[in-house]
Short mmCIF file of C-alpha atoms in Angstrom, two decimals:
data_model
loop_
_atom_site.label_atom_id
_atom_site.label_comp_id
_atom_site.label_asym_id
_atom_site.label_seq_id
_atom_site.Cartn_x
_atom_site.Cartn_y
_atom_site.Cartn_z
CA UNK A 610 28.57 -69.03 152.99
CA UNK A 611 24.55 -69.20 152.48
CA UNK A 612 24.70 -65.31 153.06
CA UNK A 613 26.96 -64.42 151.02
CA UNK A 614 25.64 -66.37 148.00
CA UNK A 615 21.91 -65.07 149.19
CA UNK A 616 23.23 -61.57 149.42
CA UNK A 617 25.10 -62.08 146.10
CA UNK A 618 22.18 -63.72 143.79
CA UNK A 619 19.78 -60.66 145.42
CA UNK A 620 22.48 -58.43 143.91
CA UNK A 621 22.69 -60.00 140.44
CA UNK A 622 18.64 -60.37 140.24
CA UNK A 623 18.05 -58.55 137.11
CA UNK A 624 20.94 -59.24 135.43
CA UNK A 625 20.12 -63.13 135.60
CA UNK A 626 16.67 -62.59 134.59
CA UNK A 627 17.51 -60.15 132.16
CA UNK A 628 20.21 -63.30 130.60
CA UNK A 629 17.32 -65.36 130.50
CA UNK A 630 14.97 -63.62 128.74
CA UNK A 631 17.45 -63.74 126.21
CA UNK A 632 17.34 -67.28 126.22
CA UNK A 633 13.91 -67.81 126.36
CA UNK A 634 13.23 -66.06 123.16
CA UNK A 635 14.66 -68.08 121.21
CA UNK A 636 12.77 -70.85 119.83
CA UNK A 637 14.84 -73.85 120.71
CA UNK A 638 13.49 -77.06 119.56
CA UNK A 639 15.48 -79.68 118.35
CA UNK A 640 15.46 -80.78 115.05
CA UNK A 641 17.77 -83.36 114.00
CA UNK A 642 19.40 -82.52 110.87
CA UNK A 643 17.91 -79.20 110.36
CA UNK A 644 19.50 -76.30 108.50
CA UNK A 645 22.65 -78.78 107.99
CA UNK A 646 23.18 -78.81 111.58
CA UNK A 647 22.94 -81.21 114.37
CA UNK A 648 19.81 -80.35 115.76
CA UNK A 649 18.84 -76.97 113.82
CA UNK A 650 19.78 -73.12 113.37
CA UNK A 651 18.29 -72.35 116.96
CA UNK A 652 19.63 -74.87 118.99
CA UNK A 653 22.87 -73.54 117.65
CA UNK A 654 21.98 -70.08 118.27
CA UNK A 655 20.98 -70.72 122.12
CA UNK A 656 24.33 -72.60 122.33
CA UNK A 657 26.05 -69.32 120.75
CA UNK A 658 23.92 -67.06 123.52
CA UNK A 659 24.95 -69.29 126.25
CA UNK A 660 28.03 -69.10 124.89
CA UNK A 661 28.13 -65.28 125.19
CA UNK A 662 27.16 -65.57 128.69
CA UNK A 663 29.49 -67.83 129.49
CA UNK A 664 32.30 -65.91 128.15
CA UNK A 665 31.44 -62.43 129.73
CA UNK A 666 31.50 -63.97 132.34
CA UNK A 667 35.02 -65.06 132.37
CA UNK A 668 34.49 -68.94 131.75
CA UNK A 669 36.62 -71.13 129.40
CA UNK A 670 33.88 -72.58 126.95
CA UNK A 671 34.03 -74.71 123.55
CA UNK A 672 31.22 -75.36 121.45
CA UNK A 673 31.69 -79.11 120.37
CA UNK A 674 30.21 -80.34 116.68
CA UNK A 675 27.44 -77.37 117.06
CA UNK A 676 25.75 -79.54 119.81
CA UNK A 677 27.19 -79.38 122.98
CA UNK A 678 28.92 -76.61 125.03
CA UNK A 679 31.17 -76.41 127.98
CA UNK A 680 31.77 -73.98 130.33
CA UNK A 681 35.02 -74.29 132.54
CA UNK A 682 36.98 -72.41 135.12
CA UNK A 683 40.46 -73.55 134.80
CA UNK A 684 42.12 -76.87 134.17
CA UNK A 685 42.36 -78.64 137.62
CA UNK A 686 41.14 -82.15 137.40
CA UNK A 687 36.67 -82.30 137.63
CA UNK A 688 35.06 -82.93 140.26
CA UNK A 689 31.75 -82.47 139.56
CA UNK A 690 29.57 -81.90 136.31
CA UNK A 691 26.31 -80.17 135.75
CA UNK A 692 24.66 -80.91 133.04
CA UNK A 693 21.48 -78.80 131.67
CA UNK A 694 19.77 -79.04 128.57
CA UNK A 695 19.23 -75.85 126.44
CA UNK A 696 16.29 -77.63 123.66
CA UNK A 697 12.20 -77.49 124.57
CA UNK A 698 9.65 -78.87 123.75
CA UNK A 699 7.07 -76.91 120.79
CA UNK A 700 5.06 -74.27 122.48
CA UNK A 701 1.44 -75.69 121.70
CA UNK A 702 -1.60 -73.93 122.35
CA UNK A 703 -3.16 -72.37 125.08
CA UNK A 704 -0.82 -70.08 126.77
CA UNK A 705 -1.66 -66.65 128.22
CA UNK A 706 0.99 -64.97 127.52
CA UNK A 707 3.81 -64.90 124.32
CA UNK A 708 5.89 -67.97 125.27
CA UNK A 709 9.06 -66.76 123.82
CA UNK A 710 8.82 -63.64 126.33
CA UNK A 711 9.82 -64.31 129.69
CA UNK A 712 6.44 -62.85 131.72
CA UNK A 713 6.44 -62.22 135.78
CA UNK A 714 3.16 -61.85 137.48
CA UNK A 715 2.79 -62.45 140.90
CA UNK A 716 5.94 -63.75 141.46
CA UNK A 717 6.21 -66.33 139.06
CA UNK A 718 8.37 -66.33 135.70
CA UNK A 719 6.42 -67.37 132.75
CA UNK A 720 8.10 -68.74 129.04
CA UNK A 721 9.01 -71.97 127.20
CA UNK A 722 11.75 -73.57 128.87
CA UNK A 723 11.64 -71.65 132.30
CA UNK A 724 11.35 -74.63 134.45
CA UNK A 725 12.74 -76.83 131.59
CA UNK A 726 15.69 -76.32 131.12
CA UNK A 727 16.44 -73.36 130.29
CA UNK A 728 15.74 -71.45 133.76
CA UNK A 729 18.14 -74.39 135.22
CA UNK A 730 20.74 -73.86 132.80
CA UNK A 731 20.79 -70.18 133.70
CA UNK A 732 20.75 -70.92 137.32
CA UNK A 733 23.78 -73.23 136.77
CA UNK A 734 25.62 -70.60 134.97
CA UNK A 735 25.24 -68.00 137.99
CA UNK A 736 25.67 -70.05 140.74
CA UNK A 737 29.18 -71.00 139.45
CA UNK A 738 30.05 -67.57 138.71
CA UNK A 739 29.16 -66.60 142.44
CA UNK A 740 31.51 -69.64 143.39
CA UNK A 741 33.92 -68.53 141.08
CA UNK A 742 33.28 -64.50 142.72
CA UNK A 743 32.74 -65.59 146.66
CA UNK A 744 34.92 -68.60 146.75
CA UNK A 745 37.94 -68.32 144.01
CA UNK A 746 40.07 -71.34 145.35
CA UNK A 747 36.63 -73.84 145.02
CA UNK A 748 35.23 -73.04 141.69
CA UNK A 749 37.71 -74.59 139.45
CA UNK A 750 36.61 -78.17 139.75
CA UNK A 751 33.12 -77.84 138.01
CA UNK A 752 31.74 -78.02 134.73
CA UNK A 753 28.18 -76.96 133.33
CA UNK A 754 27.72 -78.81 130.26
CA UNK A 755 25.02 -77.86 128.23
CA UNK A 756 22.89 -79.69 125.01
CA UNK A 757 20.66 -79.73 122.74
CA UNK A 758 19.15 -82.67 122.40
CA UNK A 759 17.42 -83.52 125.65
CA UNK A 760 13.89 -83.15 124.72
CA UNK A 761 14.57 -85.78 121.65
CA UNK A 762 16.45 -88.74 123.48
CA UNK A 763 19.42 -87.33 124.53
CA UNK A 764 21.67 -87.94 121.14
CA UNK A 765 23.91 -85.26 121.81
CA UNK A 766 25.00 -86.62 125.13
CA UNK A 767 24.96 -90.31 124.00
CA UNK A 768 27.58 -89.00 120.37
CA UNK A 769 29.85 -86.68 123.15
CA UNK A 770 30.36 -89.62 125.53
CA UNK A 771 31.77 -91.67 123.01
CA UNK A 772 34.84 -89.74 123.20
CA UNK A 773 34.62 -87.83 126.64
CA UNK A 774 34.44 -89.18 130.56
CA UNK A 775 32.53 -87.37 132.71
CA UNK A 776 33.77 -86.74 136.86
CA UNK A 777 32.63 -88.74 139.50
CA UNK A 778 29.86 -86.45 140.95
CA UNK A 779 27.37 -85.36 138.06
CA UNK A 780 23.59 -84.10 138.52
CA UNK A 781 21.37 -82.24 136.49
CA UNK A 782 18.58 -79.72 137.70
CA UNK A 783 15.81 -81.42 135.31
CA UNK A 784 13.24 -82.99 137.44
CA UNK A 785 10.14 -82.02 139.44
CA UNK A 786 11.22 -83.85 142.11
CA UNK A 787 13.67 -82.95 144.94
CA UNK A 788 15.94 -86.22 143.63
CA UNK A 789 15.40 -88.57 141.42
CA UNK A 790 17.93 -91.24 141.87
CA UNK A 791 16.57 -93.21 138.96
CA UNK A 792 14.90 -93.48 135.45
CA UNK A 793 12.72 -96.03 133.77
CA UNK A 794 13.68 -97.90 130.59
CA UNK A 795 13.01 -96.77 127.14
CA UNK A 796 11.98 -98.18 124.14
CA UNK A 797 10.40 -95.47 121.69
CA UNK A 798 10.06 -96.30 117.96
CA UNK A 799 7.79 -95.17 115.39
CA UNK A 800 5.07 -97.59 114.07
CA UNK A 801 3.53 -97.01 110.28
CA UNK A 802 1.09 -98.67 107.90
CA UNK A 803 0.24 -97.99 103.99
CA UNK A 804 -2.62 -99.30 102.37
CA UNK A 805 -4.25 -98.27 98.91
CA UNK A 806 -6.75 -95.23 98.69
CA UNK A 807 -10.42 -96.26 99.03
CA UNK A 808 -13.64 -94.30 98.35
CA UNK A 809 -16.02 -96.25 100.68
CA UNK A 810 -18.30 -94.61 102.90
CA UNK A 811 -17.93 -94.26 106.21
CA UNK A 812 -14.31 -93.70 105.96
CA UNK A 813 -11.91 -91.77 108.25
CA UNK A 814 -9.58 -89.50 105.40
CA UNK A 815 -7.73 -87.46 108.30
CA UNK A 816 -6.68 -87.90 111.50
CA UNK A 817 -4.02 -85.95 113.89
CA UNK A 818 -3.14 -86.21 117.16
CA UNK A 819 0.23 -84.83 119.24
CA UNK A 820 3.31 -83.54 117.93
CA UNK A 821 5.68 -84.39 120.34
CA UNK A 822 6.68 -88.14 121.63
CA UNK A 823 7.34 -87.37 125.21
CA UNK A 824 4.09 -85.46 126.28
CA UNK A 825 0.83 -86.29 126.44
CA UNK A 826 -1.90 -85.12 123.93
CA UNK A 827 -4.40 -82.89 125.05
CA UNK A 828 -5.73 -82.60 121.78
CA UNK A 829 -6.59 -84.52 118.18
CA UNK A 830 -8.67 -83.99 115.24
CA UNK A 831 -10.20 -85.99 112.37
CA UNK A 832 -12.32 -86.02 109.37
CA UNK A 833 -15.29 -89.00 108.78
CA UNK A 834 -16.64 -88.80 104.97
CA UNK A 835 -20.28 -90.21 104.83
CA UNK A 836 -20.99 -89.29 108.45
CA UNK A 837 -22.85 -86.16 110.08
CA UNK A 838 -22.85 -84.55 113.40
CA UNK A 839 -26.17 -85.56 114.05
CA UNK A 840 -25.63 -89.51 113.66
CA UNK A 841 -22.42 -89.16 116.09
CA UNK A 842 -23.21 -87.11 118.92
CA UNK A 843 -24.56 -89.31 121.10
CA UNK A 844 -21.92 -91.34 121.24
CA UNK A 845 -19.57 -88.58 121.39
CA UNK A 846 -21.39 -87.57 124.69
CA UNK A 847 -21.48 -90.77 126.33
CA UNK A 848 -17.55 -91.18 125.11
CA UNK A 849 -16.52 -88.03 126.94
CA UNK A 850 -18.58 -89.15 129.86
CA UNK A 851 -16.55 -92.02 130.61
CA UNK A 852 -13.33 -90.22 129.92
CA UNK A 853 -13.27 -86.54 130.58
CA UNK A 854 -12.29 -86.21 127.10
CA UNK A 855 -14.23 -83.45 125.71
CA UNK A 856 -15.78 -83.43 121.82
CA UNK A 857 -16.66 -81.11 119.20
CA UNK A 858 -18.47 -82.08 116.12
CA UNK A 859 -18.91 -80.22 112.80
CA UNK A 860 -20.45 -80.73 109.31
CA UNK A 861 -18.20 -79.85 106.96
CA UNK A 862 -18.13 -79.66 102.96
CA UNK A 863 -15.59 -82.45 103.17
CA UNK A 864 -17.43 -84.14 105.97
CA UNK A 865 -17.44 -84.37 109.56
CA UNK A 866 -14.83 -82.85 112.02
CA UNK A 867 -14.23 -84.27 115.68
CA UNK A 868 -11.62 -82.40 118.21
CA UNK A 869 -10.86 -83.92 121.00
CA UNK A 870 -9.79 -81.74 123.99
CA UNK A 871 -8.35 -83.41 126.89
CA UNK A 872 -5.55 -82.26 128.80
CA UNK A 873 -1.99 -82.30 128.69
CA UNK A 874 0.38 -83.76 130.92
CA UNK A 875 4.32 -84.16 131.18
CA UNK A 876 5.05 -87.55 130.17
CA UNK A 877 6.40 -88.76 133.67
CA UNK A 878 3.43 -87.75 135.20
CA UNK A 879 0.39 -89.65 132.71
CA UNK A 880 -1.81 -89.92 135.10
CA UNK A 881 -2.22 -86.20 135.64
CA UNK A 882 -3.40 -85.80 131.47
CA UNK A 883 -5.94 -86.85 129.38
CA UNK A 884 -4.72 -88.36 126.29
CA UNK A 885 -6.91 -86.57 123.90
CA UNK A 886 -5.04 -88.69 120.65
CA UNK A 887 -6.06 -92.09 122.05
CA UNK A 888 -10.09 -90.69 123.34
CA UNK A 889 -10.35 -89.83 119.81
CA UNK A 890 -9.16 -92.71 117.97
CA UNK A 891 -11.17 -95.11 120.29
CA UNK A 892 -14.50 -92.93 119.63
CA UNK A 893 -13.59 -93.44 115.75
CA UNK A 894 -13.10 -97.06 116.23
CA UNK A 895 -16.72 -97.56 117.02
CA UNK A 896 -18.28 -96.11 114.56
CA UNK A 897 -20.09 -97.77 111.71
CA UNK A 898 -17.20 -97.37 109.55
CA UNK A 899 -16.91 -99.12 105.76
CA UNK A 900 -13.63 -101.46 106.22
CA UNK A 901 -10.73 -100.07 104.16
CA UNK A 902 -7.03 -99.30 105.17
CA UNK A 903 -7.71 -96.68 107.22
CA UNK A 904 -10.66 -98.25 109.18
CA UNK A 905 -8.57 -101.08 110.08
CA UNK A 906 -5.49 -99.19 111.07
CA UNK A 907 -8.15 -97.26 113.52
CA UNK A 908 -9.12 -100.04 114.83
CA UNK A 909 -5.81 -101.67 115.61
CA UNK A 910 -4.31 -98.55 117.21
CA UNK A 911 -7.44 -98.86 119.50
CA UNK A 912 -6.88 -102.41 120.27
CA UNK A 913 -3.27 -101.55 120.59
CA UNK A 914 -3.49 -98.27 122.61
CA UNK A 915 -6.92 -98.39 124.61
CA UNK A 916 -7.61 -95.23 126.57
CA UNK A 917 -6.57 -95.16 130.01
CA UNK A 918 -4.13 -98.36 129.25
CA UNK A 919 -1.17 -96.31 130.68
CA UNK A 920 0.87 -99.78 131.57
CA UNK A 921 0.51 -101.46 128.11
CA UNK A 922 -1.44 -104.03 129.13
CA UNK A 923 -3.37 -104.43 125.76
CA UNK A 924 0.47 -104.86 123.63
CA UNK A 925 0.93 -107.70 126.46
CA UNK A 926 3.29 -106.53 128.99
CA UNK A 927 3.65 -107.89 132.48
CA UNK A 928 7.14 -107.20 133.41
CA UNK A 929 7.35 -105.05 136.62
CA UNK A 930 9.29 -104.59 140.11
CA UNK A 931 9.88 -103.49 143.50
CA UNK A 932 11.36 -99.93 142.77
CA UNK A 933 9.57 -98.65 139.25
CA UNK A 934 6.68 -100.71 139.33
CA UNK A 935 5.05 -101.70 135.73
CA UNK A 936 5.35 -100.60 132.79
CA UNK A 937 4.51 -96.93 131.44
CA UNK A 938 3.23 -96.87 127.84
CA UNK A 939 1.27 -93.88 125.91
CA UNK A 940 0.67 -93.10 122.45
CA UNK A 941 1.37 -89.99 121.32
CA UNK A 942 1.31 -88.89 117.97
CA UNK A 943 -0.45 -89.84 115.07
CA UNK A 944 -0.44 -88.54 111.80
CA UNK A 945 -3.52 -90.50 109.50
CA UNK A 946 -4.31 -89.80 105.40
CA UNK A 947 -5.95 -91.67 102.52
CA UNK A 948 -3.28 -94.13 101.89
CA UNK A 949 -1.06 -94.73 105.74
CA UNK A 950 -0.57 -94.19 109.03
CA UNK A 951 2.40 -92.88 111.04
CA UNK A 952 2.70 -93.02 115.02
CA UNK A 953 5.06 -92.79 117.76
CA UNK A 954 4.39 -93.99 121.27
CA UNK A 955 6.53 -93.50 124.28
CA UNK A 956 6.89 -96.66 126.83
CA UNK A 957 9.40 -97.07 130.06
CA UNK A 958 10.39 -100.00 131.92
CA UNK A 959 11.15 -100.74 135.20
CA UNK A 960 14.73 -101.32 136.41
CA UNK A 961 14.30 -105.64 135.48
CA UNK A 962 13.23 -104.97 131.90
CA UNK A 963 15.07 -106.98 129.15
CA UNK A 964 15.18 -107.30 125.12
CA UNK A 965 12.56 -110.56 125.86
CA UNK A 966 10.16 -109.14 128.30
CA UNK A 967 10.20 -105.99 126.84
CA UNK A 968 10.38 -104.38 123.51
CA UNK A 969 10.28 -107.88 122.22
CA UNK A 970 7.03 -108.20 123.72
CA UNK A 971 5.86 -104.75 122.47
CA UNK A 972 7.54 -105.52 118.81
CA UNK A 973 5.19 -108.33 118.62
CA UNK A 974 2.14 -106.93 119.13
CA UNK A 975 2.58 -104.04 117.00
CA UNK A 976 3.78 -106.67 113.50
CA UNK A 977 0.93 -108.98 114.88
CA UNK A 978 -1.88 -106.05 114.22
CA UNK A 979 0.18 -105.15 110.61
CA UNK A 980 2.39 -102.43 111.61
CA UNK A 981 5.98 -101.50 110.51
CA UNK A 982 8.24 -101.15 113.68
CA UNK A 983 10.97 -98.67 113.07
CA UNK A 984 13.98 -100.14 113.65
CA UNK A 985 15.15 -98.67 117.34
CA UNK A 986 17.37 -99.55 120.89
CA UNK A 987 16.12 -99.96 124.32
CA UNK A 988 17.67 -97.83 126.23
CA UNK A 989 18.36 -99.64 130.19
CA UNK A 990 16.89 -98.40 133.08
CA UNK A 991 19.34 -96.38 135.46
CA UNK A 992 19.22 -96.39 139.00
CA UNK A 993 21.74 -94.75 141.64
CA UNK A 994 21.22 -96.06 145.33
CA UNK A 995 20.22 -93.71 148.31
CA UNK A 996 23.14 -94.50 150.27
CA UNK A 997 25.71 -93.31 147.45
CA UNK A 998 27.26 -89.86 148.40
CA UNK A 999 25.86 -87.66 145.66
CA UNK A 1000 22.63 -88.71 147.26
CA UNK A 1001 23.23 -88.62 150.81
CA UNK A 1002 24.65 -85.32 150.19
CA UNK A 1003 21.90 -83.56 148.28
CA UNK A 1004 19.40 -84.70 150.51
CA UNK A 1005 21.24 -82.19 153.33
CA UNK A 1006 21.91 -79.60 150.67
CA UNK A 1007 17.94 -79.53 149.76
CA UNK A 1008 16.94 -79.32 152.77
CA UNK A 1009 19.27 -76.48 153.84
CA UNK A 1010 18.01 -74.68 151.05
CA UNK A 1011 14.07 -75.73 151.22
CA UNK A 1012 13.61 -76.62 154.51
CA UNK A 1013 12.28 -79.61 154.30
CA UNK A 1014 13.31 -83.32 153.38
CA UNK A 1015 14.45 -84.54 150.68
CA UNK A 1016 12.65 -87.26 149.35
CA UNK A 1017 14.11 -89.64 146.58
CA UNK A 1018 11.96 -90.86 144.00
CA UNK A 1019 12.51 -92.65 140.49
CA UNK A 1020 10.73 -91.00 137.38
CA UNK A 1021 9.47 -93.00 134.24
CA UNK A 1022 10.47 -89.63 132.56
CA UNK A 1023 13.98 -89.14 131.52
CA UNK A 1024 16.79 -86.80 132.15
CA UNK A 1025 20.88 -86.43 130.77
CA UNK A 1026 21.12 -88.52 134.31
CA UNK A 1027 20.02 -91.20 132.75
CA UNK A 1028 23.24 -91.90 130.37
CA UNK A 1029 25.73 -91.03 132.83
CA UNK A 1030 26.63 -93.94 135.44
CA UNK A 1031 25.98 -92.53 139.08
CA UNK A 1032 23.87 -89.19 138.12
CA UNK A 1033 20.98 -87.99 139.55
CA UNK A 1034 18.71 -85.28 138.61
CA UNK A 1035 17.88 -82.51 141.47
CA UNK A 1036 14.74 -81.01 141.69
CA UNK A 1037 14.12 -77.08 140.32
CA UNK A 1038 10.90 -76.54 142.33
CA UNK A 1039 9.56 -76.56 145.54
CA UNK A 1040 7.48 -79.86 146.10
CA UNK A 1041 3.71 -79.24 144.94
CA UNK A 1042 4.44 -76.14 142.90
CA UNK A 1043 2.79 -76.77 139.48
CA UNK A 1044 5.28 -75.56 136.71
CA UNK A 1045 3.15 -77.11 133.97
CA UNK A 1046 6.36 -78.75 132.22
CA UNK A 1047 5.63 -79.55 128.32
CA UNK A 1048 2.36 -77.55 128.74
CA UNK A 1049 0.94 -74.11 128.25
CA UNK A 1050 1.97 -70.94 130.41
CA UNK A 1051 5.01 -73.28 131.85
CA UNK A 1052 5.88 -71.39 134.58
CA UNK A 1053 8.86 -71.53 137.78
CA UNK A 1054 8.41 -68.96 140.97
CA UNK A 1055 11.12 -66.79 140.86
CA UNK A 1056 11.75 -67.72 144.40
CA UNK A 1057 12.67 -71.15 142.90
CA UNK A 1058 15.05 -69.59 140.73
CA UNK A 1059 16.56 -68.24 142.76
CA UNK A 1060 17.08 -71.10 145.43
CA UNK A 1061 18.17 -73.06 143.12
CA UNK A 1062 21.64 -71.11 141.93
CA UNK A 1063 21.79 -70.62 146.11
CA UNK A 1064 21.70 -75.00 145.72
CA UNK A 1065 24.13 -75.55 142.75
CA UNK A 1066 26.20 -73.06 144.24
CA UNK A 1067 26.50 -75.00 147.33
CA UNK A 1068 26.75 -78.33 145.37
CA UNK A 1069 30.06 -76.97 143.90
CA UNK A 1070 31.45 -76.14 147.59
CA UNK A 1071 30.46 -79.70 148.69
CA UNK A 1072 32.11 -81.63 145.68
CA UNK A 1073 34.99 -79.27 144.59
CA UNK A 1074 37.80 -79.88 146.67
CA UNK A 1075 39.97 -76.43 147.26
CA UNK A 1076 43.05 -75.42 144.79
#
């Protein structure tokens, strides 16, 4: 079986890569609301494009309340579900090559939403229709559901299960990890402030940090009236001496300008970023600022969100256990004017965390220092055991496709596995292959792509009984 599907995914190379160009250029970020629709005019264009695929392909697919879309071989009762996400994150800055143009140079495949999820999604797409080619009487049993929402909390899955099931084996190829048999908590809401317009000097009138919840910062800006370069820079230095954080410092007509530059960093993986949002707002915080609205909101958020505080211990959290260990909490975007501040922070629990020892606790801290808290759910932590089948048998089918052992892990980022009871998400990488997920020149080998539709391909022979 491995060599016919190898034979058969070396046959349909170009054609696959040439299908996901396609869907790498367009600029899929979810927007909730936008353009009338769901989540905006290009999620529902990459639906309508996978859609296409789909179709030419010979699969049964519907397009449900321009958010989600199935793709089906027959009726016969499911056995198994993958589910792939078809939204990214923005693009950002930095990238060596057009992001919206799938790029390979020396062997690896370069675009927004290669690695996630779009590459997946492709890879899901193929390896069932070399099931459906190779092995007619076991491809019937599958179905690769696909959203648009993932990036943004997973909405789209959360509305469709309200009136769907899912089978009893489900994964998704959306982690960097060979499994990951369980996700963290989440509780996510937006924090604000207002206060009245001042004209004291020092003041800060500007400040902006990231523009995504879900990945960390690299950069930030903001504007000090009554302050110069000159008064600043030494603390600047000594700042980005103790953090890595990096600032620049200009006089301006409407005063002076400090970018941070860190470095980015998916949010499951913190500790591998610099959060250039929080270096910055501490380095504001001690400066010899008048008090006003905004100097006290500074100050708060610094309190609140200390650099290199990834566990939350300044908002007073202590819950933790044996599996996820503490608690993972990072701000991550801040918008700051003359008269209010807006922010969003992402936090994850481990698999004991409650209303009371968790967002309660975070809730708390936040009204105590004179913020709004948007009004928002905790979301529990999900965890499938290593013993369970879906498990036990991806574990054998990584490592006949890698080579080497599967290891399971838990992420404090999240995946469509996390809403579905007994999913796991599958790795789409080989272990220690940097695919710079929710950063610049994101990037999957093409090797990887390709073992992974040989993987989901097998995953449907293992689960899907024959006709």
């Amino acid at each position: 079986m491995r060599a016919q599907l190898q034979q058969w995914i070396a046959a349909h190379r170009q054609e696959l890569l040439e299908d996901l160009a396609g869907l790498i250029a367009i600029p899929s970020v979810s927007r909730a609301g936008a353009d009338s629709l769901p989540y905006g005019k290009d999620c529902r264009h990459a639906l309508g494009y996978a859609q296409s695929l789909a179709q030419r392909m010979g699969f049964t697919t519907t397009v449900y309340e321009d958010a989600v879309l199935s793709v089906d071989n027959g009726s016969e009762p499911l056995s198994l579900a993958i589910l792939a996400h078809l939204d990214v994150v923005p693009v950002g800055e930095g990238w060596d090559t057009d992001p919206y143009v799938l790029t390979e140079k020396d062997g690896y495949l370069y675009g927004r939403g290669v690695t996630d999820d779009k590459g997946p999604a492709i890879a899901s797409l193929y390896a069932m229709a070399a099931v459906r080619e190779l092995f007619p009487q076991r491809a019937a049993a599958c179905r690769l559901w696909l959203g648009t929402a993932e990036e943004t909390g997973s909405a789209d899955l959360k509305h469709w299960l309200k009136n769907h099931t899912m089978p009893h084996f489900v994964i998704t190829p959306d982690t960097v990890d060979p499994i990951m048999n369980g996700e963290s908590a989440k509780y996510r809401p937006a924090i604000s402030a207002t206060w009245e317009a001042s004209d004291v000097l020092p003041r800060v009138t500007y400040l902006q940090g990231g523009r995504v919840r879900n990945a960390i910062p690299p950069t930030a800006e903001a504007l000090v009236a009554g302050l110069h370069a000159c008064e600043v820079q030494a603390l600047a230095d000594a700042w980005a001496q103790q953090t890595g954080v990096q600032f620049t410092l200009t006089d301006t007509d409407n005063g002076l300008q400090i970018c941070a530059h860190g470095k980015g960093a998916h949010i499951g993986k913190p500790h591998l970023g610099r959060n250039g949002q929080t270096a910055l707002v501490e380095l504001l915080a001690q400066l010899p600022l008048a008090d006003c609205g905004s100097t006290r909101a500074i100050r708060s958020l610094a309190q609140l969100f200390p650099y290199g505080d990834s566990h939350g211990t300044a908002l007073g959290l202590t819950v933790r256990d044996e599996i996820m260990g503490p608690c993972s909490v990072n701000c991550t975007t801040c918008t700051l004017t003359e008269d209010g501040v807006v922010c969003q922070f992402d936090s994850r629990g481990p698999t004991n965390a409650t209303e009371d020892n968790y967002p309660r606790v975070i809730d708390a801290a936040l009204r105590g220092a004179g913020f709004t808290v948007e009004k928002s759910q905790m979301d529990n932590a999900h965890y499938v055991s290593p013993d369970t089948d879906v498990v036990m048998a991806m574990k054998e089918i990584w490592q006949l496709v890698h080579g080497t052992p599967a290891t399971c892990t838990f992420n404090f980022a999240g995946s469509y596995a996390h809403f579905v009871d007994g999913a796991i998400a599958i790795g789409r990488a080989t272990p220690g292959v940097e695919t710079n997920i929710h950063k610049a020149n994101e990037c999957l080998p093409l090797k990887d792509l390709e073992r992974l539709v040989e993987l989901l391909a097998l995953s449907i022979l293992r689960f899907c009984p024959e006709k």
